[in-house]
Coordinates of C-alpha atoms in Angstrom, one line a residue:
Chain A
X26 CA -25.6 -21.5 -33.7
X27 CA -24.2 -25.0 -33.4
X28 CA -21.1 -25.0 -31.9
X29 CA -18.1 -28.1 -31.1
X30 CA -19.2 -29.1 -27.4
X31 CA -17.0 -30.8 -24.5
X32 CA -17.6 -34.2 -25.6
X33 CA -14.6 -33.7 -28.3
X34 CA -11.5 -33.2 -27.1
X35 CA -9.7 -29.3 -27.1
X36 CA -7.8 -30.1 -30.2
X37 CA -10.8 -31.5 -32.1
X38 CA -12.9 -28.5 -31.5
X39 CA -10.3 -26.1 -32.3
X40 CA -10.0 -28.0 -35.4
X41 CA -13.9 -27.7 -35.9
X42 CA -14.1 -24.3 -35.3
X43 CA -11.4 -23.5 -38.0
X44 CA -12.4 -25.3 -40.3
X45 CA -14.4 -23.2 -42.3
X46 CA -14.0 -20.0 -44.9
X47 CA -16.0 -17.4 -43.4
X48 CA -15.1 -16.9 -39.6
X49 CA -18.2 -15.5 -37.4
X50 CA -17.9 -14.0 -34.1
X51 CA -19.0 -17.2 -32.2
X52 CA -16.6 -19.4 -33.4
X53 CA -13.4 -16.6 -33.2
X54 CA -14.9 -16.4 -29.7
X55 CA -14.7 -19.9 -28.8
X56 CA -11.6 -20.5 -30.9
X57 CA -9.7 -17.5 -28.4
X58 CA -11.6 -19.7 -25.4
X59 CA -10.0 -22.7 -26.7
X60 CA -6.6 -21.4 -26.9
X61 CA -6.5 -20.1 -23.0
X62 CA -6.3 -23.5 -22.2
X63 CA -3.4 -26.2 -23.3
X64 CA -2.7 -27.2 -26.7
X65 CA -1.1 -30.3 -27.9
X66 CA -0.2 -28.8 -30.9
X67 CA 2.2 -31.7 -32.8
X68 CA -1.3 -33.4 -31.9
X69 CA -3.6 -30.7 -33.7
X70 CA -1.4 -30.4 -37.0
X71 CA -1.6 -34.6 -37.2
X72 CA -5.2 -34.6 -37.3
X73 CA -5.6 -31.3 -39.3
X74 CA -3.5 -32.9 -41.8
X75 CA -5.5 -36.0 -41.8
X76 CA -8.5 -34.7 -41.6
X77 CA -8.0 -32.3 -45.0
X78 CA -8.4 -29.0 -42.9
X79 CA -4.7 -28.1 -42.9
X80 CA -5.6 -24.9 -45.2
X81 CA -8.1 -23.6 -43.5
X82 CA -6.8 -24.4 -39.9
X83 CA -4.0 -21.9 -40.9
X84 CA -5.9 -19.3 -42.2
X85 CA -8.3 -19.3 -39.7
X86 CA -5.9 -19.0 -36.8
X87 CA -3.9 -16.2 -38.7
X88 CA -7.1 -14.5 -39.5
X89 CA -8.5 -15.1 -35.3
X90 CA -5.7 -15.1 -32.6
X91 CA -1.7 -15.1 -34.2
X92 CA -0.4 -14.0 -31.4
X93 CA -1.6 -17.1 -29.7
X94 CA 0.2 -19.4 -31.3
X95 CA 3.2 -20.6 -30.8
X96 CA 5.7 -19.2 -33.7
X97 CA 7.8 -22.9 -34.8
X98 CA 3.9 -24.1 -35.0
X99 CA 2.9 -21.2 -36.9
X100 CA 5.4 -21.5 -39.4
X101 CA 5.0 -25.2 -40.1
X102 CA 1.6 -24.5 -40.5
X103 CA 2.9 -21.7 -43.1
X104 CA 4.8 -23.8 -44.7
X105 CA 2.3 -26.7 -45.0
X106 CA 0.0 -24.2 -46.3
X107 CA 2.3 -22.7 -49.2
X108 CA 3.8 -26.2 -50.1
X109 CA -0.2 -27.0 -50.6
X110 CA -0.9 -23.4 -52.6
X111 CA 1.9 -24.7 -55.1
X112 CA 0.8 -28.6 -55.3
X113 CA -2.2 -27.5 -56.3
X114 CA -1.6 -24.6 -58.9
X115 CA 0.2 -27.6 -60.4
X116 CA -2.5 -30.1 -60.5
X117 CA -4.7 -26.9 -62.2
X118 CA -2.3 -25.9 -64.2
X119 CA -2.4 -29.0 -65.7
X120 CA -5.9 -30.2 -65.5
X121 CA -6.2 -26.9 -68.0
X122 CA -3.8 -28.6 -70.6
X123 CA -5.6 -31.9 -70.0
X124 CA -9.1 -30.4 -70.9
X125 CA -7.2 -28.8 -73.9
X126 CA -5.9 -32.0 -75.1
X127 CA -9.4 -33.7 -74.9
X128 CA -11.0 -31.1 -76.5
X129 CA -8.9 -31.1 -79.2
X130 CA -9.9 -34.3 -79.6
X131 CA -13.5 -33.8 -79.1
X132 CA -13.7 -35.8 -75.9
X133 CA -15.9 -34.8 -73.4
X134 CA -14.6 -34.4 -69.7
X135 CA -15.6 -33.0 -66.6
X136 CA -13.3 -32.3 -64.0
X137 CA -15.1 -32.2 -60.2
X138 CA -13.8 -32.1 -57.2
X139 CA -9.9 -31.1 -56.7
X140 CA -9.0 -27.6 -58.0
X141 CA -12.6 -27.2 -59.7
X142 CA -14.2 -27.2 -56.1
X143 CA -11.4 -25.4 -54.4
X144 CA -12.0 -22.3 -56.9
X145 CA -16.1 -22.6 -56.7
X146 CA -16.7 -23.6 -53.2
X147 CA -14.2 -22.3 -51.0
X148 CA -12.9 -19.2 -53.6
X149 CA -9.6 -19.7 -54.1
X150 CA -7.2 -23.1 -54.6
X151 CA -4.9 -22.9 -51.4
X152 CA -8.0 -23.7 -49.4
X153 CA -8.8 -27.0 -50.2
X154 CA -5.9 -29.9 -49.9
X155 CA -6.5 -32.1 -52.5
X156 CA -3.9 -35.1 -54.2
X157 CA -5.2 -36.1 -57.8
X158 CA -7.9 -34.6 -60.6
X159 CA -10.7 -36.5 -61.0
X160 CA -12.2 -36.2 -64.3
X161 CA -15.7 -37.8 -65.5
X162 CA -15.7 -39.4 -69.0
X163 CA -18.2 -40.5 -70.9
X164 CA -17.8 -44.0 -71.8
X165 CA -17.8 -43.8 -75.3
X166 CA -15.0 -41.7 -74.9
X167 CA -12.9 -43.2 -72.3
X168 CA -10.2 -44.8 -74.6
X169 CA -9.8 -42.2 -76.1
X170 CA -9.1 -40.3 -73.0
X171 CA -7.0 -43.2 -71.7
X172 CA -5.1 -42.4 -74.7
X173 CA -4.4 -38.7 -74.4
X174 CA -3.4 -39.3 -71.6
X175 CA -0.6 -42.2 -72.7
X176 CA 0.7 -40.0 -75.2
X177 CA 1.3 -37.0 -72.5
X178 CA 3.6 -39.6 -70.6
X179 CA 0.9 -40.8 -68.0
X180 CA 1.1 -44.2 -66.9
X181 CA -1.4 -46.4 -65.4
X182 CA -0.8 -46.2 -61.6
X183 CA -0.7 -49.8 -61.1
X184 CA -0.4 -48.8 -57.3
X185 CA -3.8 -48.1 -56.9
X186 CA -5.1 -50.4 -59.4
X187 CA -4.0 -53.7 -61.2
X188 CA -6.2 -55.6 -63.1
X189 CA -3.8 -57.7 -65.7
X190 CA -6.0 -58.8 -68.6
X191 CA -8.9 -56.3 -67.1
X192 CA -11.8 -55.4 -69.5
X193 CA -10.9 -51.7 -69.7
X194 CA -14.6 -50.8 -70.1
X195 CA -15.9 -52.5 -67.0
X196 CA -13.5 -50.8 -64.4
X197 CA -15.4 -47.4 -63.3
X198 CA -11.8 -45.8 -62.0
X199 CA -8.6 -45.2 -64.3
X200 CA -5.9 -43.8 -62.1
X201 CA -3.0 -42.5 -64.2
X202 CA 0.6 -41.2 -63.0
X203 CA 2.2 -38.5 -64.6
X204 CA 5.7 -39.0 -65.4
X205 CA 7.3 -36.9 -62.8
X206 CA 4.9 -38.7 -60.4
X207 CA 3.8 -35.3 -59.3
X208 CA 0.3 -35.5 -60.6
X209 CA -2.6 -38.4 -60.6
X210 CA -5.5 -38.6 -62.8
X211 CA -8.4 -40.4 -61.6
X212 CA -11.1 -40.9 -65.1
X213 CA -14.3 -42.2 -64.6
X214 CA -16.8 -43.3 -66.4
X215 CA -19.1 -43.2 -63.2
X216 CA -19.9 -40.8 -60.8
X217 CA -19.7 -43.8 -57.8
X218 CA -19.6 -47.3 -57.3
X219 CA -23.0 -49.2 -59.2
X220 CA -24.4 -49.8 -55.3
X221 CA -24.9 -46.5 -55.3
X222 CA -27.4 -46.0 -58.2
X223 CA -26.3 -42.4 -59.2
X224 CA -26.1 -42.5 -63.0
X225 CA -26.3 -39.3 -64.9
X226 CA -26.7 -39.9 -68.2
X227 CA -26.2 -38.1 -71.4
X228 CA -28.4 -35.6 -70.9
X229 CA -28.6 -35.2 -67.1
X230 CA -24.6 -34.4 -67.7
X231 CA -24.7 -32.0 -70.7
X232 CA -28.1 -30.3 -69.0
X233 CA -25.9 -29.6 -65.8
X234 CA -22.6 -28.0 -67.0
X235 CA -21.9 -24.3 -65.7
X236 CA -19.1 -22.4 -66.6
X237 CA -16.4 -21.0 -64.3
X238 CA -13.0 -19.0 -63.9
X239 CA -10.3 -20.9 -63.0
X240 CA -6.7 -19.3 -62.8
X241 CA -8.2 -17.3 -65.6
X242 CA -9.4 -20.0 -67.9
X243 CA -13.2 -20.7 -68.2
X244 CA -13.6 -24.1 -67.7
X245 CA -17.2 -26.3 -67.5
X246 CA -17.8 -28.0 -64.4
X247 CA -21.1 -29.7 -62.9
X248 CA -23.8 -27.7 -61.6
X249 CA -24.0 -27.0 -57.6
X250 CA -27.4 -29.0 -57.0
X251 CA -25.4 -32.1 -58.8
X252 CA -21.5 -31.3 -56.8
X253 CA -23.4 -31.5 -53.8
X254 CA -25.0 -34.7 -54.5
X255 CA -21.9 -35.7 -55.5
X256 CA -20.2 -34.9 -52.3
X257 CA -23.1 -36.4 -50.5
X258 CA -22.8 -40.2 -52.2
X259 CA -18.8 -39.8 -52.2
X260 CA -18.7 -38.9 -48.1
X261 CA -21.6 -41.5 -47.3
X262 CA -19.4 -44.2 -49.1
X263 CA -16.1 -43.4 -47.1
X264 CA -18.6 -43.4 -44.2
X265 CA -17.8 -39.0 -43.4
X266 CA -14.2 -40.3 -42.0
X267 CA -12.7 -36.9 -42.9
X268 CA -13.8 -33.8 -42.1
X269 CA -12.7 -32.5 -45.1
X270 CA -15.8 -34.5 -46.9
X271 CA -18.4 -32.0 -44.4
X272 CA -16.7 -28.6 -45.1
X273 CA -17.2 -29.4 -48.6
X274 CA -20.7 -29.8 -48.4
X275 CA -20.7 -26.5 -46.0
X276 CA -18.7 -24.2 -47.9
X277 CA -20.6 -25.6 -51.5
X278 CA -24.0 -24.7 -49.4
X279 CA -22.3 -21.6 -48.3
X280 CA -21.1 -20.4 -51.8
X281 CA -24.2 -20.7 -53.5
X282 CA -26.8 -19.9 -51.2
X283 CA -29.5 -19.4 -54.0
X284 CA -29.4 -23.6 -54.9
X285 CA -31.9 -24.7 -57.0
X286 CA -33.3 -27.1 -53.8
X287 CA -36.1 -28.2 -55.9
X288 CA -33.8 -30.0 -58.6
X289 CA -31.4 -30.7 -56.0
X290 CA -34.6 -33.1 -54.4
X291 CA -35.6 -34.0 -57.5
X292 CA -32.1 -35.7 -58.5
X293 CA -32.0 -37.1 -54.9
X294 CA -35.4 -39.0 -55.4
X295 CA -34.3 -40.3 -58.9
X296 CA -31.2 -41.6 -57.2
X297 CA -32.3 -42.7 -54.3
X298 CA -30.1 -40.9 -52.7
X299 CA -32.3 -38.5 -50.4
X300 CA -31.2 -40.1 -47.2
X301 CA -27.1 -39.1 -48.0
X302 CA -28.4 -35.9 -48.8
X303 CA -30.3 -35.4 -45.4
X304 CA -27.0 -37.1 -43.9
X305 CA -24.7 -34.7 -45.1
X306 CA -27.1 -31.8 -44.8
X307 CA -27.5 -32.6 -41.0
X308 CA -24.5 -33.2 -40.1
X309 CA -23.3 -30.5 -41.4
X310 CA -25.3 -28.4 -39.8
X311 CA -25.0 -29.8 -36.7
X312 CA -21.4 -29.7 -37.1
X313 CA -20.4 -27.2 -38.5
X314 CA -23.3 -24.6 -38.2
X315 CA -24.2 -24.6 -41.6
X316 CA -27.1 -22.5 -43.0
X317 CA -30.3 -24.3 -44.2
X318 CA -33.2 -22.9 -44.9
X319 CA -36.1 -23.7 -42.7
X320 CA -38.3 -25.6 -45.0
X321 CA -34.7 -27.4 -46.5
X322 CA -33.7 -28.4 -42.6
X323 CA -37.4 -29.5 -41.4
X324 CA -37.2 -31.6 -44.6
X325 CA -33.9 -33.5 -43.5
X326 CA -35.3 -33.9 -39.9
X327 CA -38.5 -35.7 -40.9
X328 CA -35.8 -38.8 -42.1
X329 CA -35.4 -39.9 -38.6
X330 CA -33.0 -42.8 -39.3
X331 CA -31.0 -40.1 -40.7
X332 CA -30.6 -38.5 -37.8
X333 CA -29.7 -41.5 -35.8
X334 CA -26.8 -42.1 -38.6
X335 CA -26.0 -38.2 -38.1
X336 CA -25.3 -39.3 -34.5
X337 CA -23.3 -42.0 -34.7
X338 CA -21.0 -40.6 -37.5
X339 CA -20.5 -37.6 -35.3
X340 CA -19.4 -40.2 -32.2
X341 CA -16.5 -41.5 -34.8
X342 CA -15.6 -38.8 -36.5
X343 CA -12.3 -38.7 -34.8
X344 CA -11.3 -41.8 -33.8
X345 CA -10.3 -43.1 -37.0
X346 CA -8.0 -46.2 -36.3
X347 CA -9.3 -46.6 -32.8
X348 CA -11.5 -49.4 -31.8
X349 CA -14.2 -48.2 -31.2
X350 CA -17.3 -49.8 -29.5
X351 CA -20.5 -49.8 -31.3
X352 CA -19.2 -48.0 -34.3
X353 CA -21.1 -47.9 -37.4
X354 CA -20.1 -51.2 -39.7
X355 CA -19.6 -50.2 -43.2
X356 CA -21.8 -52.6 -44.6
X357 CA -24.5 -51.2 -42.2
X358 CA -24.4 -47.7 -42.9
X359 CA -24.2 -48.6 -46.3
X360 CA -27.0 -50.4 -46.0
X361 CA -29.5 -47.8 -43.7
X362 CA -28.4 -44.9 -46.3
X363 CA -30.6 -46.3 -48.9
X364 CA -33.8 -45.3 -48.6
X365 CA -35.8 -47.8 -51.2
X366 CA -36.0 -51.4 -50.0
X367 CA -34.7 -51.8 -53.9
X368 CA -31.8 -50.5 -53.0
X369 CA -30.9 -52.0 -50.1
X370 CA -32.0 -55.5 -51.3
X371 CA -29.3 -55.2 -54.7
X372 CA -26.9 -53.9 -52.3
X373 CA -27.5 -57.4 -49.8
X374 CA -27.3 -59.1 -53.1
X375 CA -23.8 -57.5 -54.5
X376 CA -22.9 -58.3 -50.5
X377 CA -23.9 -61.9 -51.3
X378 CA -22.2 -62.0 -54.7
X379 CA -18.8 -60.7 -53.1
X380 CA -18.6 -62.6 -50.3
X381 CA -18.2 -65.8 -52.1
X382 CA -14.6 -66.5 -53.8
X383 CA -16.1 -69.1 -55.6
X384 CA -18.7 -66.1 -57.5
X385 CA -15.9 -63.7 -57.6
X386 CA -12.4 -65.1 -58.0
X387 CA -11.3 -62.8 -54.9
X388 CA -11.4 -62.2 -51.3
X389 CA -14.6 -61.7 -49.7
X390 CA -16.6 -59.1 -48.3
X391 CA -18.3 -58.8 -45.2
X392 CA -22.2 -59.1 -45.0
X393 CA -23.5 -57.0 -41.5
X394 CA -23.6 -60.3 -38.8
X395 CA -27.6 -60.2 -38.8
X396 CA -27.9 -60.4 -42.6
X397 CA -25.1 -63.2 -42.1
X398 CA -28.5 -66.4 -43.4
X399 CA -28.9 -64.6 -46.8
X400 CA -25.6 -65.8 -47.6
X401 CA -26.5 -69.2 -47.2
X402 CA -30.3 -68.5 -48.8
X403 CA -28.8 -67.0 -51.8
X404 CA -25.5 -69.2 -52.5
X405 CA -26.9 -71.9 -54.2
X406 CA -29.1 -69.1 -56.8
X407 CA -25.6 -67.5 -57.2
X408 CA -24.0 -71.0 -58.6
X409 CA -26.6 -71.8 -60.5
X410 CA -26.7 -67.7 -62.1
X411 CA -22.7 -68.9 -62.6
X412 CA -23.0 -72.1 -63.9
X413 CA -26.2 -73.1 -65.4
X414 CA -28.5 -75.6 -63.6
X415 CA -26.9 -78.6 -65.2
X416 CA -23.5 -78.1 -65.4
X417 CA -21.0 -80.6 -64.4
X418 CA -19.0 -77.4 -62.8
X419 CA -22.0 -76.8 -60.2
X420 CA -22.3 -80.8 -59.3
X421 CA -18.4 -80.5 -58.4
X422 CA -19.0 -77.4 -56.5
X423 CA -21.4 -78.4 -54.2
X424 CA -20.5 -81.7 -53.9
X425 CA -16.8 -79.8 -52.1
X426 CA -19.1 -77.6 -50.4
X427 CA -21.3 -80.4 -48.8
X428 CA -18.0 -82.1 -48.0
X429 CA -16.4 -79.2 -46.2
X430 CA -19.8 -78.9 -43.9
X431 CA -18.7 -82.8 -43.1
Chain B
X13 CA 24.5 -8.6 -64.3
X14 CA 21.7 -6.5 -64.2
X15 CA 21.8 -2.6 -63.6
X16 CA 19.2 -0.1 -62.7
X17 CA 18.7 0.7 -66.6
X18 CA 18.2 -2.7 -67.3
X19 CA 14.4 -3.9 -68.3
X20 CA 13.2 -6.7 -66.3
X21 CA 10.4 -8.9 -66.8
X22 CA 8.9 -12.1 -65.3
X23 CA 9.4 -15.1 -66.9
X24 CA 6.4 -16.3 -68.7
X25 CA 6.2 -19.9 -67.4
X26 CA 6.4 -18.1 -64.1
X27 CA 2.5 -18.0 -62.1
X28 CA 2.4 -15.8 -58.8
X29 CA 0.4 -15.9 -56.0
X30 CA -0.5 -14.0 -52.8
X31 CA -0.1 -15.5 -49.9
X32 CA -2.2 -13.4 -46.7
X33 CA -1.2 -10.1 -48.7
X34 CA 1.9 -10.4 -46.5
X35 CA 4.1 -12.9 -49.1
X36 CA 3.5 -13.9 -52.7
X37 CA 4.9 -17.1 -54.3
X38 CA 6.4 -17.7 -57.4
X39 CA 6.1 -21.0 -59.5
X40 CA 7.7 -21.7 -62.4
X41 CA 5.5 -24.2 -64.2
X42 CA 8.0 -25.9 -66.2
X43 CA 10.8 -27.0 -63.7
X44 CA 8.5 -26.7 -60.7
X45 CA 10.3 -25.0 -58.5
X46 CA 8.8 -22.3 -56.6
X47 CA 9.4 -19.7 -54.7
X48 CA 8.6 -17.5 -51.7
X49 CA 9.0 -13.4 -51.2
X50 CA 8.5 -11.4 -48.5
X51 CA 7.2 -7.8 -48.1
X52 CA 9.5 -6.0 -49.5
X53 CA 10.1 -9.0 -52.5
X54 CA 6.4 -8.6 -53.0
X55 CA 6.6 -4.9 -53.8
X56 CA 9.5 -5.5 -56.6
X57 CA 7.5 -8.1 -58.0
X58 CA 4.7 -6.1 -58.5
X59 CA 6.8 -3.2 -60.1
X60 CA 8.1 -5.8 -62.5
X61 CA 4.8 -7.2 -63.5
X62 CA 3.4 -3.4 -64.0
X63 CA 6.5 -2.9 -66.4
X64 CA 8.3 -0.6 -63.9
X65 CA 11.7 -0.1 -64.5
X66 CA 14.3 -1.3 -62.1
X67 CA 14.8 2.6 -61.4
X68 CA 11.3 3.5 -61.0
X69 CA 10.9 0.5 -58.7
X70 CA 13.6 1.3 -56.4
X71 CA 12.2 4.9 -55.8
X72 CA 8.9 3.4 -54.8
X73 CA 11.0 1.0 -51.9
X74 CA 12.8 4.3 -51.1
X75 CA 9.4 5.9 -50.4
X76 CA 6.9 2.5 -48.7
X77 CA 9.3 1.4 -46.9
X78 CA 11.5 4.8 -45.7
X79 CA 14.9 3.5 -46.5
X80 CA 17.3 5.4 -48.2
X81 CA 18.1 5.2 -51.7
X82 CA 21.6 3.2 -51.8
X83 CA 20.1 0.2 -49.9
X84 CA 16.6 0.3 -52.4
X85 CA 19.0 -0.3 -55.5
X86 CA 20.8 -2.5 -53.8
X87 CA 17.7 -4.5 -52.3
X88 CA 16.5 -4.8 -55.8
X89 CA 19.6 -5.2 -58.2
X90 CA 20.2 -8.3 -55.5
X91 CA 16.5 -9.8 -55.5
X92 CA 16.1 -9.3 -59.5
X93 CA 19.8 -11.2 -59.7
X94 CA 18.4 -14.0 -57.5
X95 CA 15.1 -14.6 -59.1
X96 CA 17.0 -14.5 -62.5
X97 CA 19.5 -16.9 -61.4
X98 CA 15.7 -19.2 -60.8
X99 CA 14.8 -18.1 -63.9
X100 CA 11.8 -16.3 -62.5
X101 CA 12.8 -13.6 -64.8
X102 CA 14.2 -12.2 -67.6
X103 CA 15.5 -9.0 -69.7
X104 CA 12.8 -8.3 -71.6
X105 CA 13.9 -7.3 -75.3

C-alpha cells in the first residue's frame, strides 16, 4: 500500500489521500492522522481547486471524518461541490444535444474526457471538475461540425485561439463559445499535438467505440484501453502538473479492472507511446496506490528511465509556479518520453523548426540547453527546405544572418 | 395559489440530483438556475415526482419526520409555492 509520505507537506497529503473514489481503511486512517495535527485550510481548498480534486476532497472528508472539519470550510467546500454538480449537468446536458445535432447531420463525433469520463471513470458527473467538452471529429467532417455548431450560436473563442486568415483544416483545436459563455467546445480533428504520434485512424476509431449511459442517454465514447492512452499522452504533454490528470488514470484503471492490457500495449507500441503509459501507470501507482497487476507493474518497471521521470514529476507535483531547482524542462521530458530514437529526432527537429522566427513567422521555442548546436547544424537545411537552394530570398537571409554574427 | 387538492408536477426542463442522500438539487435547463433542498425539501420532491398528491405528501412529512399535521401542509403548500414561483414546477393538467 503506497501511501503520501513526509516529504509533502500536511495539506498535500491530505489532498492525496482524498483524492480518490473508493476510500480504503489506510488512507481514512492516515487521513484522521492528518487531521490531529494543524490545517491550513484556505491553503488546502487553493490547491484542491487547482489541482482538479475539489470533488472528491469533499466527498472524501464527508464520507471519512466530518466532524473534523471546521463547519465555514465544510460548507464552502459544499458549495464548491454543488456549484460544480450543476456546471457540469449543463455541459452534458448539452454535449447530448450537440451529438444530436451532428448526428442528424451524419457527422461523426466522439466526446472524451469532460462529462463522458466523469460518468465512466469515476461513476457519476459531480466527481470530476471539468470546464469545456472536447469532442474528436473526423476531418472530413470538421466544417461541417464547425458549422453546427455556428448555427447553434457558438462562436469561435478567439480567446484561446486566433489565427486571422488560418487554414481551418490545419489547426488540430477549434475552441467554440456558447452564447451565454457558459459552455466551450473544444473539436479536434487530432487526438494530441503531431509530436506526439498518436493517430487513430478510420478504423482504429470506429473499431474502438463502446456504448454508455449518460444522464440516461446512450451515448458512444472511446474504449478504456484507448481513454487511458489518451490520458497518458494528454498528462505527459502538460508534464502531470495536476493531480487531476493521475486520478484519471487511477479511477479509469480502477473502473475497469478487466482492461484489455494486451491491446492496450499493442496501441502503445504503434504510438510509440509505451514510455507515457509506464509514466502514468507508475506514478500512479506510486502515488496514489493504484492496482496493477503484477505482470502489468513488472512491465512498467523494466523502463528504467521511466522511473527516473516518475521521480522527478512526483518532486514537482506541487510546486507549480515555484522555482524550482532541477525541475524537469518541458522540452526534456518531452523529449525522454519518447521511446523510439524516431521520435525523439522529429521532435528535436519541430524544436529546430520553431525556434527560428525566420521558419515560423512567430516566437520561438526553446530547444533543452545541450541540444542548443542542432540549432545551428540544422538552420541552414531549414532555409533551404523554406526557400529553395537558389533563391534570391535565402542569399538575403544569410547574408543578415552572417552580418548579425559580425 | 396552490391548495392541498391541487396536482403538482415538476417542471419538465427541470433535472434533479442527489447530493450525499442528505440534499438534492434542482436545475432548470433552460434559464439555468438551480436550486438546492434540504431533507425535508427532498422528501416533497420525491412525492411530486412519484405523482403524490399534495395531500398524500403531507401525511407522509407528518409521519418521517413526527410533526403534526398543520405545520406538514404548511411546510409543503409553502415549498411547492416557492419552487413554482422558480418555475421548478407546475399544475399538471
Amino acid at each position: 500500500m503506497s501511501l503520501p509520505n513526509e516529504r509533502m507537506g500536511v495539506e498535500q497529503q491530505l489532498l492525496v489521500c482524498c483524492a480518490r473514489i473508493c476510500m480504503d481503511s489506510a488512507h481514512a486512517e492516515r487521513i484522521r492522522l492528518l487531521l490531529q495535527q494543524t490545517i491550513n485550510w484556505p491553503f488546502l481548498l487553493q490547491i484542491a481547486h487547482y489541482h482538479g480534486v475539489m470533488p472528491l476532497l469533499y466527498r472524501s472528508l464527508q464520507a471519512t471524518c466530518p466532524e473534523e472539519i471546521p463547519p465555514a470550510t465544510l460548507d464552502k467546500l459544499r458549495d464548491s461541490f454543488r456549484t460544480n454538480l450543476v456546471r457540469n449537468e449543463i455541459l452534458a446536458r448539452e454535449l447530448l444535444t450537440l451529438l444530436d445535432l451532428f448526428r442528424a447531420q451524419g457527422i461523426s463525433a466522439i466526446p472524451f474526457k469532460g462529462p463522458t469520463l466523469a460518468t465512466s471513470a469515476y461513476g457519476h458527473l459531480s466527481l470530476r471538475q471539468f470546464g469545456d467538452l472536447d469532442l474528436f471529429v473526423p476531418k472530413c467532417d470538421l466544417l461541417r461540425a464547425c458549422e453546427v455548431l455556428v448555427s447553434q450560436g457558438y462562436r469561435v473563442n478567439d480567446q484561446v485561439h486566433h489565427r486571422p486568415g488560418g487554414d481551418l483544416l490545419r489547426a488540430k483545436y477549434h475552441p467554440f463559445v456558447g452564447q451565454d459563455g457558459l459552455v466551450r467546445v473544444d473539436v479536434q480533428w487530432m487526438i494530441a499535438d503531431s509530436q506526439f504520434s498518436f493517430h487513430l485512424d478510420h478504423e482504429d476509431w470506429r473499431a474502438s467505440l463502446v456504448p454508455i449511459s449518460m444522464t440516461g442517454m446512450s451515448i458512444f465514447i472511446f474504449s478504456p484501453e484507448v481513454v487511458l492512452l489518451i490520458l497518458c499522452v494528454h498528462g505527459s504533454k502538460h508534464l502531470w502538473t495536476k493531480l487531476q490528470w493521475l486520478c484519471d488514470v487511477a479511477e479509469l484503471l480502477r473502473a475497469y479492472p478487466k482492461l484489455d492490457w494486451e491491446r492496450v500495449n499493442a496501441y502503445a507500441r504503434r504510438f510509440g507511446s509505451q514510455r507515457m503509459l509506464a509514466v502514468a501507470g507508475l506514478f500512479a501507482h506510486d502515488l496514489l496506490g493504484t492496482t496493477l497487476s503484477t505482470d502489468v507493474l513488472e512491465r512498467m518497471k523494466q523502463d528504467k528511465v521511466a522511473q527516473l521521470l516518475v521521480g522527478q514529476l512526483r518532486s514537482q507535483l506541487f510546486m507549480a509556479g515555484d522555482t524550482i531547482p532541477g525541475a524537469v524542462e518541458p522540452s526534456f521530458f518531452y523529449l525522454q518520453m519518447r521511446e523510439r530514437w524516431r521520435n525523439q529526432a522529429r521532435y528535436v527537429f519541430r524544436l529546430c523548426v520553431a525556434r527560428d522566427p525566420i521558419i515560423t513567422g512567430r516566437a520561438s521555442r526553446s530547444l533543452p540547453v545541450s541540444l542548443t548546436f542542432l540549432y545551428y547544424l540544422l538552420w541552414p537545411i531549414l532555409l533551404i527546405g523554406k526557400y529553395g537552394l537558389r533563391s534570391q530570398k535565402l542569399k538575403i537571409t544569410i547574408s543578415q544572418w552572417l552580418e548579425r554574427m559580425g | 395559489m396552490f391548495s392541498l387538492n391541487s396536482t403538482v408536477q415538476p417542471h419538465p426542463e427541470v433535472v434533479d440530483t442527489d447530493l450525499d442522500g442528505t440534499e438534492v438539487v434542482l436545475l432548470h435547463l433552460e434559464n439555468k438556475t438551480y436550486f438546492s433542498l434540504n431533507v425535508t425539501g427532498r422528501r416533497i420532491w420525491k412525492g411530486l415526482k412519484e405523482g403524490q398528491s399534495l395531500q398524500s405528501i403531507s401525511q407522509h412529512l407528518c409521519k418521517e419526520f413526527e410533526i403534526d399535521a398543520d405545520r406538514a401542509d404548511q411546510s409543503v403548500l409553502s415549498l411547492i409555492q416557492e419552487l413554482a414561483n422558480h418555475e421548478l414546477v407546475q399544475l399538471k393538467e
